[in-house]
C-alpha positions as a printed Julia matrix, in Angstrom:
77×3 Matrix{Float64}:
 -10.4   108.54  72.49
 -13.72  107.39  73.93
 -15.04  106.5   70.48
 -11.91  104.46  69.83
 -12.38  102.56  73.09
 -16.04  101.89  72.31
 -15.13  100.55  68.87
 -12.51   98.26  70.38
 -15.02   96.9   72.89
 -17.59   96.34  70.14
 -14.99   94.49  68.07
 -14.08   92.27  71.02
 -17.74   91.5   71.68
 -18.24   90.55  68.03
 -15.24   88.23  68.13
 -16.4    86.7   71.41
 -19.9    86.06  70.06
 -18.43   84.55  66.9
 -16.82   81.95  69.16
 -19.72   81.56  71.62
 -22.38   80.66  69.06
 -20.53   77.66  67.57
 -19.51   76.51  71.07
 -23.15   76.52  72.18
 -24.21   74.7   69.02
 -21.56   72.09  69.76
 -22.9    71.6   73.29
 -26.42   71.26  71.97
 -25.31   68.56  69.53
 -24.87   66.09  72.41
 -28.1    64.27  73.19
 -26.78   62.44  76.26
 -26.53   64.81  79.23
 -23.36   63.13  80.47
 -21.66   63.81  77.13
 -22.85   67.42  77.22
 -21.51   67.71  80.77
 -18.12   66.37  79.69
 -18.01   68.83  76.78
 -18.86   71.68  79.14
 -16.09   70.7   81.55
 -13.63   70.58  78.64
 -14.79   74.04  77.58
 -14.33   75.31  81.13
 -10.74   74.03  81.12
 -10.0    75.57  77.71
 -11.78   78.91  78.07
 -13.33   79.68  81.43
 -14.76   83.04  80.36
 -16.49   81.49  77.38
 -17.83   78.69  79.58
 -19.42   81.15  82.02
 -20.72   83.41  79.25
 -22.51   80.49  77.62
 -23.7    79.13  80.97
 -25.09   82.45  82.22
 -26.81   83.25  78.94
 -28.4    79.77  78.8
 -28.77   78.92  82.47
 -32.22   77.33  82.19
 -31.02   74.99  79.46
 -27.61   74.16  80.94
 -28.25   74.09  84.69
 -29.61   70.52  84.56
 -26.4    69.51  82.79
 -23.98   70.83  85.41
 -26.2    70.05  88.39
 -27.19   66.67  89.78
 -28.14   64.03  88.63
 -25.79   64.49  85.64
 -22.86   65.2   87.96
 -23.78   62.18  90.1
 -23.89   60.05  86.98
 -20.46   61.35  85.94
 -19.04   60.47  89.37
 -20.39   56.93  89.1
 -18.79   56.39  85.71
């Protein structure tokens, strides 16, 4: 029973990572921080767990995107 549960969790993690990697690559494809911010907000609306997984795992890279001045720039536009 425990082995079965562990295998199910491992399978779910594999599936989740198979989605997370392309999502992160997509975010990185945007050179303009405002565009990256907009893509991140769309991701948060579509899949909040995936958004936070990517954000937490890449906080140093993505914090400047979701924090000012990018947010301030988004509010102005």
